Amino acid sequence: MRLVLLGAPGAGKGTQAKKIIEKNAIPQISTGDLLRAAVAAGTALGKEAKAVMDKGELVPDSVVLGMVEERLKQDDCKKGYILDGFPRNTKQAEALDIMLGKLNMSLTAALSVDVPFESLMKRLTGRRTCKACGQMFNVYFNASKKDKICDKCGGELFQRDDDKEETIKKRLDVYSAQTAPLIDYYGKKGILKAVDGGSGTIDEIFVKVCKALDLK
Ligand code: AMP
């Protein structure tokens, strides 16, 4: 299965991707995670990316496309993958089509996780991530049992720099202007599947995801 995950920041794409992986052992390729790894490693690319990310804007297409192309060539992608947070605009989507053509691959589906705009703010400002294992919590809906400590591995929880309120508004604006048009892009290709990610628990939403993707 080769999947593109679409949805606004805070829609729960990453969370649903992790659930899909539990059923289908394929890699989750999150351009946000790849960029954050470059930031943490302090590479030149990471330093350049951090300034853009902290403003809530998109990192230049050339940077992201190079990273994705390298990643898709790795062996573990032969059995499929989930692209999470990529493509982010029409130019990236077109470049992905060309890249996949060269690699003799085609997308199985584009899954859009739809969440009303009003809910996204709380989801994003409340989001906390484990430094050690990446597990996500939310101080409003799904708090860890001990403050700032991961229930799963005991690691320290942190708030992403770009989950601060000032940056979030910008990220949501960027999503509406640049990423939301991809729903139409994949709709026209006939591979769009949409699920309501705005109500219900993570597991209830996952049931809808499985139905939409015909996951057994
Ligand atoms: P995410 O974790 O997907 O919300 O991404 C966090 C930030 O990383 C975004 O706000 C962008 O600044 C940057 N980013 C992630 N994916 C992309 C992409 N495909 N194109 C450009 N910038 C990206």
Short mmCIF file of C-alpha atoms and ligand atoms in Angstrom, two decimals:
data_model
loop_
_atom_site.label_atom_id
_atom_site.label_comp_id
_atom_site.label_asym_id
_atom_site.label_seq_id
_atom_site.Cartn_x
_atom_site.Cartn_y
_atom_site.Cartn_z
CA MET A 1 0.00 0.00 0.00
CA ARG A 2 1.33 3.42 -1.00
CA LEU A 3 -0.58 6.08 0.81
CA VAL A 4 -0.65 9.85 1.01
CA LEU A 5 -2.16 11.27 4.23
CA LEU A 6 -3.87 14.62 3.93
CA GLY A 7 -5.29 16.75 6.70
CA ALA A 8 -4.72 20.00 8.53
CA PRO A 9 -2.07 20.23 11.25
CA GLY A 10 -3.63 18.61 14.31
CA ALA A 11 -6.07 16.46 12.32
CA GLY A 12 -4.43 13.31 13.69
CA LYS A 13 -2.64 12.14 10.53
CA GLY A 14 0.45 10.99 12.42
CA THR A 15 -1.63 9.13 15.01
CA GLN A 16 -3.66 7.31 12.37
CA ALA A 17 -0.48 6.55 10.42
CA LYS A 18 0.93 4.79 13.50
CA LYS A 19 -2.27 2.71 13.78
CA ILE A 20 -2.13 1.74 10.09
CA ILE A 21 1.47 0.61 10.59
CA GLU A 22 0.39 -1.72 13.41
CA LYS A 23 -1.70 -3.58 10.80
CA ASN A 24 0.58 -3.12 7.80
CA ALA A 25 4.30 -3.14 8.51
CA ILE A 26 5.24 -0.32 6.15
CA PRO A 27 7.30 2.79 6.91
CA GLN A 28 5.71 6.10 7.83
CA ILE A 29 7.57 8.85 6.02
CA SER A 30 6.86 12.11 7.79
CA THR A 31 8.62 15.09 6.23
CA GLY A 32 8.00 17.01 9.47
CA ASP A 33 9.84 14.27 11.43
CA LEU A 34 12.68 14.17 8.87
CA LEU A 35 13.04 17.93 9.14
CA ARG A 36 12.93 17.87 12.94
CA ALA A 37 15.66 15.20 12.90
CA ALA A 38 17.80 17.50 10.74
CA VAL A 39 17.13 20.35 13.18
CA ALA A 40 18.09 18.17 16.16
CA ALA A 41 21.27 17.03 14.38
CA GLY A 42 22.18 20.69 13.84
CA THR A 43 22.97 20.25 10.13
CA ALA A 44 23.09 23.29 7.82
CA LEU A 45 19.80 22.13 6.31
CA GLY A 46 18.34 21.76 9.80
CA LYS A 47 19.33 25.28 10.79
CA GLU A 48 17.79 26.74 7.65
CA ALA A 49 14.64 24.64 8.11
CA LYS A 50 14.14 25.58 11.77
CA ALA A 51 13.83 29.29 11.04
CA VAL A 52 11.09 28.58 8.48
CA MET A 53 9.31 25.98 10.62
CA ASP A 54 9.22 28.27 13.65
CA LYS A 55 7.39 30.83 11.53
CA GLY A 56 4.81 28.20 10.50
CA GLU A 57 5.77 28.46 6.85
CA LEU A 58 6.73 25.74 4.41
CA VAL A 59 10.35 24.71 3.91
CA PRO A 60 11.42 25.17 0.25
CA ASP A 61 10.13 22.46 -2.09
CA SER A 62 13.64 21.63 -3.33
CA VAL A 63 14.74 20.66 0.20
CA VAL A 64 11.73 18.47 0.90
CA LEU A 65 11.66 16.82 -2.52
CA GLY A 66 15.31 15.80 -2.23
CA MET A 67 14.68 14.28 1.19
CA VAL A 68 11.62 12.34 0.05
CA GLU A 69 13.28 11.02 -3.10
CA GLU A 70 16.22 9.68 -1.09
CA ARG A 71 13.88 8.07 1.42
CA LEU A 72 11.66 6.39 -1.22
CA LYS A 73 14.69 4.72 -2.77
CA GLN A 74 15.46 2.84 0.44
CA ASP A 75 14.73 -0.87 0.52
CA ASP A 76 12.02 -0.77 3.17
CA CYS A 77 9.82 1.30 0.83
CA LYS A 78 9.54 -1.55 -1.67
CA LYS A 79 6.60 -3.03 0.23
CA GLY A 80 4.80 0.32 0.51
CA TYR A 81 4.77 3.43 2.69
CA ILE A 82 2.68 6.17 4.21
CA LEU A 83 3.56 9.72 3.26
CA ASP A 84 2.60 11.90 6.21
CA GLY A 85 2.77 15.68 5.75
CA PHE A 86 3.90 15.37 2.14
CA PRO A 87 2.92 16.58 -0.42
CA ARG A 88 2.03 19.96 1.06
CA ASN A 89 1.25 21.90 -2.13
CA THR A 90 0.41 21.25 -5.78
CA LYS A 91 4.02 21.62 -6.90
CA GLN A 92 5.10 18.87 -4.48
CA ALA A 93 2.20 16.65 -5.59
CA GLU A 94 3.19 17.01 -9.24
CA ALA A 95 6.84 16.35 -8.39
CA LEU A 96 5.76 13.25 -6.44
CA ASP A 97 3.87 11.95 -9.48
CA ILE A 98 7.02 12.33 -11.59
CA MET A 99 9.20 10.73 -8.88
CA LEU A 100 6.85 7.76 -8.57
CA GLY A 101 6.70 7.37 -12.35
CA LYS A 102 10.52 7.11 -12.40
CA LEU A 103 10.46 4.55 -9.58
CA ASN A 104 7.65 2.61 -11.29
CA MET A 105 5.29 3.10 -8.38
CA SER A 106 1.76 4.50 -8.16
CA LEU A 107 -0.28 5.67 -5.20
CA THR A 108 -2.93 3.35 -3.79
CA ALA A 109 -4.91 6.14 -2.15
CA ALA A 110 -4.87 9.63 -0.67
CA LEU A 111 -6.59 9.58 2.71
CA SER A 112 -7.97 12.87 3.93
CA VAL A 113 -8.60 13.13 7.68
CA ASP A 114 -11.18 15.90 8.00
CA VAL A 115 -11.49 17.87 11.23
CA PRO A 116 -13.46 21.11 11.73
CA PHE A 117 -11.22 24.12 12.00
CA GLU A 118 -12.42 25.07 15.52
CA SER A 119 -11.17 21.78 17.00
CA LEU A 120 -7.70 22.04 15.54
CA MET A 121 -6.46 24.87 17.76
CA LYS A 122 -7.06 22.92 21.01
CA ARG A 123 -5.56 19.78 19.55
CA LEU A 124 -2.41 21.63 18.56
CA THR A 125 -1.89 23.81 21.62
CA GLY A 126 -2.48 20.76 23.87
CA ARG A 127 -0.20 18.39 21.97
CA ARG A 128 2.81 16.93 23.80
CA THR A 129 5.26 14.43 22.31
CA CYS A 130 7.66 12.00 23.98
CA LYS A 131 11.32 12.86 23.30
CA ALA A 132 12.27 9.20 23.50
CA CYS A 133 9.57 7.22 21.67
CA GLY A 134 7.49 9.81 19.79
CA GLN A 135 4.24 8.83 21.54
CA MET A 136 1.77 11.73 21.48
CA PHE A 137 -0.48 12.99 24.26
CA ASN A 138 -2.84 15.93 24.63
CA VAL A 139 -3.22 17.89 27.85
CA TYR A 140 -6.95 18.45 27.09
CA PHE A 141 -8.09 15.08 25.72
CA ASN A 142 -5.46 12.45 26.41
CA ALA A 143 -3.14 13.62 29.17
CA SER A 144 -0.26 11.45 30.37
CA LYS A 145 -0.82 9.99 33.85
CA LYS A 146 2.20 11.85 35.27
CA ASP A 147 2.82 15.43 34.22
CA LYS A 148 5.39 15.69 31.38
CA ILE A 149 6.27 11.96 31.58
CA CYS A 150 5.44 9.44 28.84
CA ASP A 151 3.07 6.63 29.96
CA LYS A 152 4.62 4.27 27.46
CA CYS A 153 8.37 4.58 28.09
CA GLY A 154 8.88 7.09 30.92
CA GLY A 155 10.54 9.57 28.53
CA GLU A 156 10.19 13.32 28.85
CA LEU A 157 7.28 15.02 27.06
CA PHE A 158 7.81 18.25 25.17
CA GLN A 159 5.80 20.78 23.23
CA ARG A 160 6.94 21.35 19.66
CA ASP A 161 8.19 24.91 19.07
CA ASP A 162 5.73 25.27 16.20
CA ASP A 163 2.79 24.17 18.39
CA LYS A 164 2.87 27.52 20.18
CA GLU A 165 -0.25 29.60 19.60
CA GLU A 166 1.35 32.33 17.45
CA THR A 167 2.73 29.81 14.97
CA ILE A 168 -0.36 27.64 14.83
CA LYS A 169 -2.55 30.25 13.20
CA LYS A 170 0.01 30.69 10.45
CA ARG A 171 0.28 26.91 9.93
CA LEU A 172 -3.49 26.63 9.58
CA ASP A 173 -3.54 29.52 7.07
CA VAL A 174 -0.77 27.86 5.08
CA TYR A 175 -2.75 24.62 5.11
CA SER A 176 -5.93 26.29 3.76
CA ALA A 177 -4.10 28.15 1.04
CA GLN A 178 -1.55 25.58 -0.10
CA THR A 179 -2.42 22.06 1.09
CA ALA A 180 -6.23 21.89 1.08
CA PRO A 181 -6.30 22.17 -2.77
CA LEU A 182 -4.69 18.70 -2.84
CA ILE A 183 -8.03 17.20 -1.79
CA ASP A 184 -9.30 18.23 -5.18
CA TYR A 185 -6.08 17.17 -6.88
CA TYR A 186 -6.39 13.57 -5.67
CA GLY A 187 -10.20 13.65 -6.04
CA LYS A 188 -9.74 14.27 -9.75
CA LYS A 189 -7.33 11.33 -9.94
CA GLY A 190 -10.03 9.14 -8.39
CA ILE A 191 -7.93 7.96 -5.43
CA LEU A 192 -9.26 10.23 -2.67
CA LYS A 193 -10.76 8.62 0.47
CA ALA A 194 -12.10 10.93 3.16
CA VAL A 195 -12.89 10.17 6.80
CA ASP A 196 -14.40 12.34 9.51
CA GLY A 197 -11.58 12.72 12.04
CA GLY A 198 -13.36 15.34 14.10
CA SER A 199 -15.43 13.20 16.45
CA GLY A 200 -14.90 9.95 18.31
CA THR A 201 -11.87 8.35 19.90
CA ILE A 202 -8.65 7.55 18.06
CA ASP A 203 -9.80 3.92 17.80
CA GLU A 204 -13.24 4.89 16.50
CA ILE A 205 -11.66 7.07 13.83
CA PHE A 206 -9.32 4.21 12.96
CA VAL A 207 -12.33 1.97 12.28
CA LYS A 208 -13.43 4.52 9.66
CA VAL A 209 -9.90 4.66 8.24
CA CYS A 210 -9.82 0.85 7.87
CA LYS A 211 -13.17 0.90 6.11
CA ALA A 212 -12.09 3.67 3.73
CA LEU A 213 -8.83 1.90 2.88
CA ASP A 214 -10.29 -1.59 2.94
CA LEU A 215 -7.74 -2.61 5.60
CA LYS A 216 -8.41 -6.02 7.14
P1 AMP B 1 4.39 18.69 10.37
O1 AMP B 1 5.05 17.90 11.43
O2 AMP B 1 4.00 17.86 9.18
O3 AMP B 1 3.23 19.52 10.88
O4 AMP B 1 5.46 19.73 9.82
C1 AMP B 1 6.05 20.73 10.64
C2 AMP B 1 6.67 21.81 9.77
O5 AMP B 1 7.69 21.24 8.94
C3 AMP B 1 5.73 22.50 8.80
O6 AMP B 1 5.01 23.55 9.39
C4 AMP B 1 6.70 22.99 7.73
O7 AMP B 1 7.41 24.13 8.14
C5 AMP B 1 7.69 21.83 7.66
N1 AMP B 1 7.26 20.80 6.67
C6 AMP B 1 6.85 19.53 6.92
N2 AMP B 1 6.55 18.88 5.79
C7 AMP B 1 6.76 19.77 4.79
C8 AMP B 1 6.60 19.72 3.38
N3 AMP B 1 6.15 18.60 2.75
N4 AMP B 1 6.92 20.83 2.65
C9 AMP B 1 7.37 21.95 3.26
N5 AMP B 1 7.52 22.08 4.58
C10 AMP B 1 7.22 21.00 5.35
#
